[in-house]
mmCIF file of C-alpha atoms in Angstrom:
data_model
loop_
_atom_site.group_PDB
_atom_site.id
_atom_site.type_symbol
_atom_site.label_atom_id
_atom_site.label_comp_id
_atom_site.label_asym_id
_atom_site.label_seq_id
_atom_site.Cartn_x
_atom_site.Cartn_y
_atom_site.Cartn_z
ATOM 1 C CA UNK A 117 31.182 71.803 -5.407
ATOM 2 C CA UNK A 118 30.666 69.200 -2.675
ATOM 3 C CA UNK A 119 28.038 70.125 -0.112
ATOM 4 C CA UNK A 120 29.203 70.386 3.489
ATOM 5 C CA UNK A 121 27.233 69.416 6.598
ATOM 6 C CA UNK A 122 28.095 69.944 10.260
ATOM 7 C CA UNK A 123 26.238 67.543 12.598
ATOM 8 C CA UNK A 124 26.041 68.142 16.368
ATOM 9 C CA UNK A 125 25.134 65.232 18.655
ATOM 10 C CA UNK A 126 25.262 64.825 22.420
ATOM 11 C CA UNK A 127 24.543 61.538 24.184
ATOM 12 C CA UNK A 128 24.245 61.327 27.962
ATOM 13 C CA UNK A 129 23.557 57.722 29.040
ATOM 14 C CA UNK A 130 23.020 55.326 26.140
ATOM 15 C CA UNK A 131 24.736 55.771 22.785
ATOM 16 C CA UNK A 132 21.593 55.476 20.649
ATOM 17 C CA UNK A 133 21.620 59.182 19.727
ATOM 18 C CA UNK A 134 25.200 58.840 18.504
ATOM 19 C CA UNK A 135 24.519 55.646 16.529
ATOM 20 C CA UNK A 136 21.534 57.215 14.771
ATOM 21 C CA UNK A 137 23.498 60.355 13.920
ATOM 22 C CA UNK A 138 26.396 58.310 12.549
ATOM 23 C CA UNK A 139 24.039 56.374 10.259
ATOM 24 C CA UNK A 140 22.666 59.626 8.856
ATOM 25 C CA UNK A 141 26.188 61.031 8.502
ATOM 26 C CA UNK A 142 27.286 57.961 6.556
ATOM 27 C CA UNK A 143 24.216 58.264 4.306
ATOM 28 C CA UNK A 144 25.240 61.870 3.594
ATOM 29 C CA UNK A 145 28.761 60.680 2.708
ATOM 30 C CA UNK A 146 27.250 58.134 0.309
ATOM 31 C CA UNK A 147 25.458 61.003 -1.461
ATOM 32 C CA UNK A 148 28.814 62.726 -1.989
ATOM 33 C CA UNK A 149 28.517 65.321 0.782
ATOM 34 C CA UNK A 150 31.266 65.972 3.337
ATOM 35 C CA UNK A 151 30.334 65.671 7.010
ATOM 36 C CA UNK A 152 31.865 67.043 10.194
ATOM 37 C CA UNK A 153 30.313 65.373 13.238
ATOM 38 C CA UNK A 154 30.739 67.283 16.499
ATOM 39 C CA UNK A 155 30.290 64.833 19.359
ATOM 40 C CA UNK A 156 29.889 65.857 22.986
ATOM 41 C CA UNK A 157 29.690 62.568 24.902
ATOM 42 C CA UNK A 158 32.552 60.348 26.067
ATOM 43 C CA UNK A 159 34.645 58.774 23.322
ATOM 44 C CA UNK A 160 33.301 55.379 22.172
ATOM 45 C CA UNK A 161 34.526 52.770 19.631
ATOM 46 C CA UNK A 162 31.691 53.588 17.197
ATOM 47 C CA UNK A 163 33.445 56.859 16.336
ATOM 48 C CA UNK A 164 36.475 54.991 15.028
ATOM 49 C CA UNK A 165 34.241 53.087 12.612
ATOM 50 C CA UNK A 166 32.560 56.153 11.104
ATOM 51 C CA UNK A 167 33.269 55.780 7.397
ATOM 52 C CA UNK A 168 34.472 59.056 5.877
ATOM 53 C CA UNK A 169 33.110 61.241 8.697
ATOM 54 C CA UNK A 170 35.363 63.942 10.174
ATOM 55 C CA UNK A 171 34.743 63.600 13.932
ATOM 56 C CA UNK A 172 35.350 66.533 16.274
ATOM 57 C CA UNK A 173 35.436 65.351 19.885
ATOM 58 C CA UNK A 174 34.360 67.972 22.414
ATOM 59 C CA UNK A 175 35.506 67.930 26.045
ATOM 60 C CA UNK A 176 33.052 65.230 27.186
ATOM 61 C CA UNK A 177 29.912 65.768 29.210
ATOM 62 C CA UNK A 178 27.804 62.845 30.394
ATOM 63 C CA UNK A 179 24.940 62.139 32.782
ATOM 64 C CA UNK A 180 26.162 61.031 36.190
ATOM 65 C CA UNK A 181 23.181 58.678 36.547
ATOM 66 C CA UNK A 182 19.470 58.405 35.763
ATOM 67 C CA UNK A 183 18.851 61.823 37.342
ATOM 68 C CA UNK A 184 20.696 63.307 34.326
ATOM 69 C CA UNK A 185 22.902 65.543 36.451
ATOM 70 C CA UNK A 186 25.639 66.651 34.050
ATOM 71 C CA UNK A 187 29.279 65.915 34.855
ATOM 72 C CA UNK A 188 32.631 65.991 33.074
ATOM 73 C CA UNK A 189 34.724 62.936 32.240
ATOM 74 C CA UNK A 190 36.066 62.821 35.823
ATOM 75 C CA UNK A 191 32.610 62.990 37.381
ATOM 76 C CA UNK A 192 32.833 66.644 38.415
ATOM 77 C CA UNK A 193 29.906 69.035 37.911
ATOM 78 C CA UNK A 194 30.011 70.990 34.662
ATOM 79 C CA UNK A 195 31.404 74.495 35.157
ATOM 80 C CA UNK A 196 31.694 77.655 33.064
ATOM 81 C CA UNK A 197 35.257 76.820 31.983
ATOM 82 C CA UNK A 198 34.084 73.552 30.420
ATOM 83 C CA UNK A 199 31.094 75.244 28.817
ATOM 84 C CA UNK A 200 33.336 77.914 27.343
ATOM 85 C CA UNK A 201 35.854 75.387 26.022
ATOM 86 C CA UNK A 202 33.110 73.411 24.286
ATOM 87 C CA UNK A 203 31.466 76.513 22.837
ATOM 88 C CA UNK A 204 34.776 77.737 21.434
ATOM 89 C CA UNK A 205 35.559 74.314 19.944
ATOM 90 C CA UNK A 206 32.159 74.129 18.239
ATOM 91 C CA UNK A 207 32.447 77.605 16.748
ATOM 92 C CA UNK A 208 35.974 76.809 15.553
ATOM 93 C CA UNK A 209 34.691 73.632 13.883
ATOM 94 C CA UNK A 210 31.938 75.671 12.211
ATOM 95 C CA UNK A 211 34.415 78.271 10.948
ATOM 96 C CA UNK A 212 36.767 75.578 9.659
ATOM 97 C CA UNK A 213 34.138 73.428 7.900
ATOM 98 C CA UNK A 214 32.030 76.323 6.502
ATOM 99 C CA UNK A 215 28.959 74.077 6.250
ATOM 100 C CA UNK A 216 26.001 74.570 3.960
ATOM 101 C CA UNK A 217 23.812 72.980 6.641
ATOM 102 C CA UNK A 218 24.017 72.530 10.401
ATOM 103 C CA UNK A 219 22.101 69.525 11.749
ATOM 104 C CA UNK A 220 21.412 69.511 15.495
ATOM 105 C CA UNK A 221 20.259 66.288 17.125
ATOM 106 C CA UNK A 222 17.319 66.753 19.484
ATOM 107 C CA UNK A 223 17.312 70.512 20.049
ATOM 108 C CA UNK A 224 15.043 72.432 20.685
ATOM 109 C CA UNK A 225 12.785 69.540 21.750
ATOM 110 C CA UNK A 226 15.535 68.118 23.965
ATOM 111 C CA UNK A 227 19.111 68.897 25.088
ATOM 112 C CA UNK A 228 18.053 72.316 26.400
ATOM 113 C CA UNK A 229 20.830 72.114 29.016
ATOM 114 C CA UNK A 230 23.231 72.617 26.076
ATOM 115 C CA UNK A 231 21.817 75.958 24.973
ATOM 116 C CA UNK A 232 25.119 77.540 26.030
ATOM 117 C CA UNK A 233 26.756 75.997 22.942
ATOM 118 C CA UNK A 234 23.811 75.368 20.622
ATOM 119 C CA UNK A 235 22.388 78.895 20.556
ATOM 120 C CA UNK A 236 25.766 80.377 19.466
ATOM 121 C CA UNK A 237 26.089 77.630 16.827
ATOM 122 C CA UNK A 238 22.623 78.403 15.465
ATOM 123 C CA UNK A 239 23.388 82.143 15.459
ATOM 124 C CA UNK A 240 26.623 81.535 13.541
ATOM 125 C CA UNK A 241 24.791 79.353 11.020
ATOM 126 C CA UNK A 242 22.033 81.897 10.453
ATOM 127 C CA UNK A 243 24.567 84.713 10.048
ATOM 128 C CA UNK A 244 26.501 82.683 7.469
ATOM 129 C CA UNK A 245 23.400 81.668 5.522
ATOM 130 C CA UNK A 246 23.674 77.975 6.427
ATOM 131 C CA UNK A 247 20.534 75.898 6.647
ATOM 132 C CA UNK A 248 19.625 74.787 10.184
ATOM 133 C CA UNK A 249 17.985 71.393 10.655
ATOM 134 C CA UNK A 250 16.678 69.575 13.723
ATOM 135 C CA UNK A 251 17.167 65.799 13.734
ATOM 136 C CA UNK A 252 14.852 64.239 16.332
ATOM 137 C CA UNK A 253 13.777 60.720 17.279
ATOM 138 C CA UNK A 254 10.159 59.573 17.272
ATOM 139 C CA UNK A 255 9.630 60.201 20.998
ATOM 140 C CA UNK A 256 11.665 63.041 22.473
ATOM 141 C CA UNK A 257 10.984 63.610 26.153
ATOM 142 C CA UNK A 258 9.229 66.991 26.172
ATOM 143 C CA UNK A 259 7.843 68.414 29.406
ATOM 144 C CA UNK A 260 4.030 68.642 29.389
ATOM 145 C CA UNK A 261 4.089 72.412 29.766
ATOM 146 C CA UNK A 262 2.199 74.778 27.401
ATOM 147 C CA UNK A 263 4.826 77.498 27.886
ATOM 148 C CA UNK A 264 7.602 75.074 26.941
ATOM 149 C CA UNK A 265 5.592 73.962 23.902
ATOM 150 C CA UNK A 266 5.087 77.571 22.763
ATOM 151 C CA UNK A 267 8.794 78.254 23.115
ATOM 152 C CA UNK A 268 9.726 75.211 21.023
ATOM 153 C CA UNK A 269 7.266 76.153 18.280
ATOM 154 C CA UNK A 270 8.562 79.740 18.212
ATOM 155 C CA UNK A 271 12.190 78.598 18.018
ATOM 156 C CA UNK A 272 11.486 76.114 15.228
ATOM 157 C CA UNK A 273 9.631 78.725 13.159
ATOM 158 C CA UNK A 274 12.281 81.394 13.716
ATOM 159 C CA UNK A 275 15.514 79.403 13.524
ATOM 160 C CA UNK A 276 15.063 76.023 11.790
ATOM 161 C CA UNK A 277 14.551 75.242 8.116
ATOM 162 C CA UNK A 278 13.385 71.677 8.746
ATOM 163 C CA UNK A 279 12.553 69.214 11.519
ATOM 164 C CA UNK A 280 13.438 65.670 10.498
ATOM 165 C CA UNK A 281 11.418 63.251 12.639
ATOM 166 C CA UNK A 282 13.029 59.821 12.573
ATOM 167 C CA UNK A 283 9.840 57.823 12.924
ATOM 168 C CA UNK A 284 6.814 56.463 11.119
ATOM 169 C CA UNK A 285 3.382 57.922 11.964
ATOM 170 C CA UNK A 286 1.809 54.519 11.339
ATOM 171 C CA UNK A 287 3.525 53.380 14.530
ATOM 172 C CA UNK A 288 3.775 56.576 16.622
ATOM 173 C CA UNK A 289 2.682 60.015 15.340
ATOM 174 C CA UNK A 290 4.838 62.906 16.520
ATOM 175 C CA UNK A 291 1.888 64.629 18.178
ATOM 176 C CA UNK A 292 2.031 61.887 20.836
ATOM 177 C CA UNK A 293 5.173 63.392 22.438
ATOM 178 C CA UNK A 294 4.540 66.894 21.062
ATOM 179 C CA UNK A 295 0.849 67.850 20.743
ATOM 180 C CA UNK A 296 1.477 71.167 18.871
ATOM 181 C CA UNK A 297 3.153 69.329 15.976
ATOM 182 C CA UNK A 298 0.616 70.742 13.495
ATOM 183 C CA UNK A 299 1.895 74.263 14.237
ATOM 184 C CA UNK A 300 5.258 73.425 12.627
ATOM 185 C CA UNK A 301 3.784 71.435 9.734
ATOM 186 C CA UNK A 302 5.644 73.508 7.133
ATOM 187 C CA UNK A 303 8.987 72.483 8.678
ATOM 188 C CA UNK A 304 8.046 68.896 9.433
ATOM 189 C CA UNK A 305 9.328 65.784 7.598
ATOM 190 C CA UNK A 306 8.834 62.153 8.639
ATOM 191 C CA UNK A 307 11.933 60.328 7.453
ATOM 192 C CA UNK A 308 11.073 56.843 8.677
ATOM 193 C CA UNK A 309 13.081 55.139 11.398
ATOM 194 C CA UNK A 310 16.866 55.170 11.121
ATOM 195 C CA UNK A 311 17.429 51.419 11.219
ATOM 196 C CA UNK A 312 20.671 49.467 11.162
ATOM 197 C CA UNK A 313 21.599 48.613 7.565
ATOM 198 C CA UNK A 314 21.055 44.924 6.846
ATOM 199 C CA UNK A 315 24.265 42.981 7.346
ATOM 200 C CA UNK A 316 25.170 39.706 5.613
ATOM 201 C CA UNK A 317 24.190 36.776 7.815
ATOM 202 C CA UNK A 318 26.619 33.857 7.498
ATOM 203 C CA UNK A 319 24.288 31.681 9.559
ATOM 204 C CA UNK A 320 26.733 31.254 12.439
ATOM 205 C CA UNK A 321 24.677 32.808 15.241
ATOM 206 C CA UNK A 322 23.305 30.366 17.825
ATOM 207 C CA UNK A 323 19.564 29.742 17.893
ATOM 208 C CA UNK A 324 16.892 29.078 20.492
ATOM 209 C CA UNK A 325 18.369 31.336 23.191
ATOM 210 C CA UNK A 326 16.801 33.668 25.703
ATOM 211 C CA UNK A 327 18.658 36.844 24.725
ATOM 212 C CA UNK A 328 18.958 39.528 27.427
ATOM 213 C CA UNK A 329 20.443 42.870 26.349
ATOM 214 C CA UNK A 330 20.765 46.387 27.762
ATOM 215 C CA UNK A 331 22.227 48.173 24.732
ATOM 216 C CA UNK A 332 25.007 50.690 25.177
ATOM 217 C CA UNK A 333 23.542 52.479 28.182
ATOM 218 C CA UNK A 334 24.329 52.581 31.872
ATOM 219 C CA UNK A 335 20.732 52.311 33.062
ATOM 220 C CA UNK A 336 20.021 48.611 32.567
ATOM 221 C CA UNK A 337 21.732 46.961 35.524
ATOM 222 C CA UNK A 338 18.468 46.346 37.409
ATOM 223 C CA UNK A 339 17.133 44.491 34.373
ATOM 224 C CA UNK A 340 20.308 42.404 34.144
ATOM 225 C CA UNK A 341 20.202 41.433 37.820
ATOM 226 C CA UNK A 342 16.485 40.632 37.701
ATOM 227 C CA UNK A 343 16.799 38.524 34.547
ATOM 228 C CA UNK A 344 19.626 36.472 36.051
ATOM 229 C CA UNK A 345 17.612 35.915 39.231
ATOM 230 C CA UNK A 346 14.588 34.837 37.176
ATOM 231 C CA UNK A 347 16.840 32.309 35.447
ATOM 232 C CA UNK A 348 18.184 31.054 38.817
ATOM 233 C CA UNK A 349 14.595 30.502 39.900
ATOM 234 C CA UNK A 350 13.946 28.303 36.884
ATOM 235 C CA UNK A 351 12.594 30.562 34.130
ATOM 236 C CA UNK A 352 13.071 28.715 30.809
ATOM 237 C CA UNK A 353 15.954 26.839 32.410
ATOM 238 C CA UNK A 354 15.854 24.274 29.604
ATOM 239 C CA UNK A 355 16.941 26.998 27.164
ATOM 240 C CA UNK A 356 20.421 28.484 26.753
ATOM 241 C CA UNK A 357 20.611 32.107 27.900
ATOM 242 C CA UNK A 358 22.869 34.846 26.579
ATOM 243 C CA UNK A 359 23.312 38.124 28.468
ATOM 244 C CA UNK A 360 24.753 41.191 26.696
ATOM 245 C CA UNK A 361 25.754 43.457 29.563
ATOM 246 C CA UNK A 362 26.556 46.635 27.605
ATOM 247 C CA UNK A 363 29.674 48.518 26.586
ATOM 248 C CA UNK A 364 29.646 50.912 29.547
ATOM 249 C CA UNK A 365 29.813 48.261 32.276
ATOM 250 C CA UNK A 366 33.130 48.241 34.129
ATOM 251 C CA UNK A 367 35.437 45.252 33.767
ATOM 252 C CA UNK A 368 35.069 44.522 37.482
ATOM 253 C CA UNK A 369 31.264 44.509 37.321
ATOM 254 C CA UNK A 370 31.314 42.308 34.216
ATOM 255 C CA UNK A 371 33.615 39.835 35.983
ATOM 256 C CA UNK A 372 31.201 39.633 38.940
ATOM 257 C CA UNK A 373 28.221 38.962 36.665
ATOM 258 C CA UNK A 374 30.116 36.229 34.831
ATOM 259 C CA UNK A 375 31.226 34.623 38.071
ATOM 260 C CA UNK A 376 27.742 34.624 39.575
ATOM 261 C CA UNK A 377 25.770 33.680 36.444
ATOM 262 C CA UNK A 378 23.967 30.305 36.600
ATOM 263 C CA UNK A 379 25.193 27.394 34.538
ATOM 264 C CA UNK A 380 23.930 27.611 30.961
ATOM 265 C CA UNK A 381 24.162 31.420 30.839
ATOM 266 C CA UNK A 382 26.772 33.095 28.626
ATOM 267 C CA UNK A 383 27.667 36.671 29.627
ATOM 268 C CA UNK A 384 29.255 39.043 27.090
ATOM 269 C CA UNK A 385 29.599 42.797 26.701
ATOM 270 C CA UNK A 386 28.087 43.032 23.238
ATOM 271 C CA UNK A 387 27.897 41.176 19.940
ATOM 272 C CA UNK A 388 28.463 42.701 16.522
ATOM 273 C CA UNK A 389 26.000 40.129 15.157
ATOM 274 C CA UNK A 390 23.201 41.234 17.519
ATOM 275 C CA UNK A 391 20.607 41.419 14.685
ATOM 276 C CA UNK A 392 21.388 37.804 13.737
ATOM 277 C CA UNK A 393 21.088 36.742 17.382
ATOM 278 C CA UNK A 394 17.672 38.414 17.506
ATOM 279 C CA UNK A 395 16.481 36.645 14.371
ATOM 280 C CA UNK A 396 17.329 33.271 15.889
ATOM 281 C CA UNK A 397 16.535 33.799 19.565
ATOM 282 C CA UNK A 398 13.626 32.173 21.362
ATOM 283 C CA UNK A 399 12.790 35.356 23.299
ATOM 284 C CA UNK A 400 14.428 38.790 23.497
ATOM 285 C CA UNK A 401 14.465 40.611 26.850
ATOM 286 C CA UNK A 402 15.557 44.247 26.695
ATOM 287 C CA UNK A 403 14.811 47.846 27.426
ATOM 288 C CA UNK A 404 12.864 49.825 24.813
ATOM 289 C CA UNK A 405 15.445 52.160 23.325
ATOM 290 C CA UNK A 406 15.060 53.379 19.758
ATOM 291 C CA UNK A 407 17.725 51.188 18.150
ATOM 292 C CA UNK A 408 16.940 48.047 20.129
ATOM 293 C CA UNK A 409 13.236 48.186 19.285
ATOM 294 C CA UNK A 410 14.020 48.692 15.595
ATOM 295 C CA UNK A 411 16.273 45.624 15.669
ATOM 296 C CA UNK A 412 13.516 43.600 17.363
ATOM 297 C CA UNK A 413 10.912 44.697 14.798
ATOM 298 C CA UNK A 414 13.247 43.895 11.897
ATOM 299 C CA UNK A 415 14.042 40.467 13.377
ATOM 300 C CA UNK A 416 10.367 39.723 14.131
ATOM 301 C CA UNK A 417 11.492 38.424 17.496
ATOM 302 C CA UNK A 418 9.280 37.510 20.420
ATOM 303 C CA UNK A 419 10.032 40.291 22.857
ATOM 304 C CA UNK A 420 9.764 41.382 26.462
ATOM 305 C CA UNK A 421 10.336 45.111 26.977
ATOM 306 C CA UNK A 422 11.310 46.681 30.306
ATOM 307 C CA UNK A 423 11.443 50.394 29.447
ATOM 308 C CA UNK A 424 13.751 52.780 31.249
ATOM 309 C CA UNK A 425 11.512 55.366 32.911
ATOM 310 C CA UNK A 426 13.475 57.025 35.714
ATOM 311 C CA UNK A 427 12.853 60.650 36.648
ATOM 312 C CA UNK A 428 10.808 62.348 33.857
ATOM 313 C CA UNK A 429 11.865 59.961 31.084
ATOM 314 C CA UNK A 430 8.831 58.758 29.108
ATOM 315 C CA UNK A 431 10.285 57.853 25.702
ATOM 316 C CA UNK A 432 10.891 54.142 26.255
ATOM 317 C CA UNK A 433 7.674 53.630 28.197
ATOM 318 C CA UNK A 434 5.497 55.186 25.477
ATOM 319 C CA UNK A 435 7.263 53.153 22.780
ATOM 320 C CA UNK A 436 6.872 49.913 24.745
ATOM 321 C CA UNK A 437 3.206 50.627 25.466
ATOM 322 C CA UNK A 438 2.537 51.113 21.738
ATOM 323 C CA UNK A 439 4.176 47.792 20.875
ATOM 324 C CA UNK A 440 2.345 46.014 23.681
ATOM 325 C CA UNK A 441 -1.014 47.357 22.441
ATOM 326 C CA UNK A 442 -0.175 46.010 18.986
ATOM 327 C CA UNK A 443 0.620 42.595 20.468
ATOM 328 C CA UNK A 444 4.250 42.851 19.362
ATOM 329 C CA UNK A 445 5.801 42.701 22.843
ATOM 330 C CA UNK A 446 5.189 41.865 26.473
ATOM 331 C CA UNK A 447 5.563 44.901 28.735
ATOM 332 C CA UNK A 448 7.024 44.936 32.250
ATOM 333 C CA UNK A 449 7.097 48.415 33.743
ATOM 334 C CA UNK A 450 10.234 49.342 35.665
ATOM 335 C CA UNK A 451 8.144 49.923 38.789
ATOM 336 C CA UNK A 452 6.858 46.327 38.532
ATOM 337 C CA UNK A 453 10.199 44.688 37.745
ATOM 338 C CA UNK A 454 10.838 41.610 39.876
ATOM 339 C CA UNK A 455 12.052 38.067 39.102
ATOM 340 C CA UNK A 456 8.517 36.644 39.182
ATOM 341 C CA UNK A 457 6.919 39.330 36.971
ATOM 342 C CA UNK A 458 9.769 39.199 34.479
ATOM 343 C CA UNK A 459 9.693 35.391 34.356
ATOM 344 C CA UNK A 460 5.940 35.431 33.721
ATOM 345 C CA UNK A 461 6.366 37.891 30.830
ATOM 346 C CA UNK A 462 9.196 35.824 29.329
ATOM 347 C CA UNK A 463 7.095 32.688 29.480
ATOM 348 C CA UNK A 464 4.088 34.447 27.914
ATOM 349 C CA UNK A 465 6.255 35.728 25.078
ATOM 350 C CA UNK A 466 7.797 32.296 24.544
ATOM 351 C CA UNK A 467 4.359 30.683 24.310
ATOM 352 C CA UNK A 468 3.090 33.113 21.670
ATOM 353 C CA UNK A 469 3.893 34.005 18.083
ATOM 354 C CA UNK A 470 5.810 37.080 16.983
ATOM 355 C CA UNK A 471 3.545 39.774 15.509
ATOM 356 C CA UNK A 472 5.141 41.338 12.407
ATOM 357 C CA UNK A 473 4.917 45.116 12.092
ATOM 358 C CA UNK A 474 5.228 47.127 8.877
ATOM 359 C CA UNK A 475 7.481 50.073 9.730
ATOM 360 C CA UNK A 476 9.471 52.378 7.448
ATOM 361 C CA UNK A 477 13.170 51.950 8.320
ATOM 362 C CA UNK A 478 14.686 53.963 5.493
ATOM 363 C CA UNK A 479 15.289 56.998 7.679
ATOM 364 C CA UNK A 480 19.023 57.413 7.140
ATOM 365 C CA UNK A 481 18.804 57.648 3.346
ATOM 366 C CA UNK A 482 15.673 59.802 3.443
ATOM 367 C CA UNK A 483 17.231 62.178 5.983
ATOM 368 C CA UNK A 484 20.295 62.534 3.790
ATOM 369 C CA UNK A 485 18.123 63.185 0.733
ATOM 370 C CA UNK A 486 16.160 65.901 2.552
ATOM 371 C CA UNK A 487 19.319 67.631 3.808
ATOM 372 C CA UNK A 488 20.802 67.476 0.306
ATOM 373 C CA UNK A 489 17.597 68.962 -1.120
ATOM 374 C CA UNK A 490 17.713 71.836 1.365
ATOM 375 C CA UNK A 491 21.201 72.829 0.244
ATOM 376 C CA UNK A 492 20.572 72.184 -3.443
ATOM 377 C CA UNK A 493 22.821 69.154 -3.819
#
């Protein structure tokens, strides 16, 4: 009999959590398992490209802005009616799919605001004898609070069969974001990073560009504006520049950026050949999200990282600091972001050599293998 997996994922600003979950889901499909992916963020094109994955779209919740205040698709605060509708839809999806394993992205290390739907899902899984698995990135943002740490450890030991950490301890050990990691050692599996599968490169991507990108998130507009101003002031003006403004930018805002961009700067939303652009660029300028950094490492690109670090967010900053210490990137902290500081970092990166890093990027296949092992498939 084919094994069945139900995967829960919720993204709030950027779509990196969703992209990583989809890669693992597709790796499960390749192993012959069936996958139902329950998705709680706004609908995005990536969901239509999920090969063989049964997608259940919940009534969407997103972050209004970098404060992470939760709102519905119309921008209204989340209320009990919306919570109840989502909880009922999740439990119906569980009853319909009858999964052998439930995989929950982030929780209990993150996404605690979604306990209203995740705790009932976990209870249903435990009652039905389904395995419960946490799928978590290398650097979840966990409050530095001993009581919070004790609660996470207790929940993992009581309710989860495995914690799949999508990272490589040679780059960043999990006890960096979560010091009590040794207390859950019997549940703990490093899968390696969940990288983008290598795509054929027809050799058509332009070369020698300054490539500015803000991924799929809504938090990179300050970086975009600062990079364009640095270019206006003469930073690497002899080089072609390409700006990838992100899928969430409104059409009106994109039109303004295109209209005001200096000569020699191409502005686009995104490029499906982003990895090829990275391999051929002169310098990459970006935030330090999980997927973007993996693409930079794989491309061995010279890089400038401007990590998102609003409110209590530390993930991108810690990742960027690690790469900067290894000499693999120039770091500009968000608090120091200005045209002059960004231009100086770009010019330093351009004058140096890329530092190759050896990082395990087989996380999708290894995650799928571990889930299959847990359910005996």
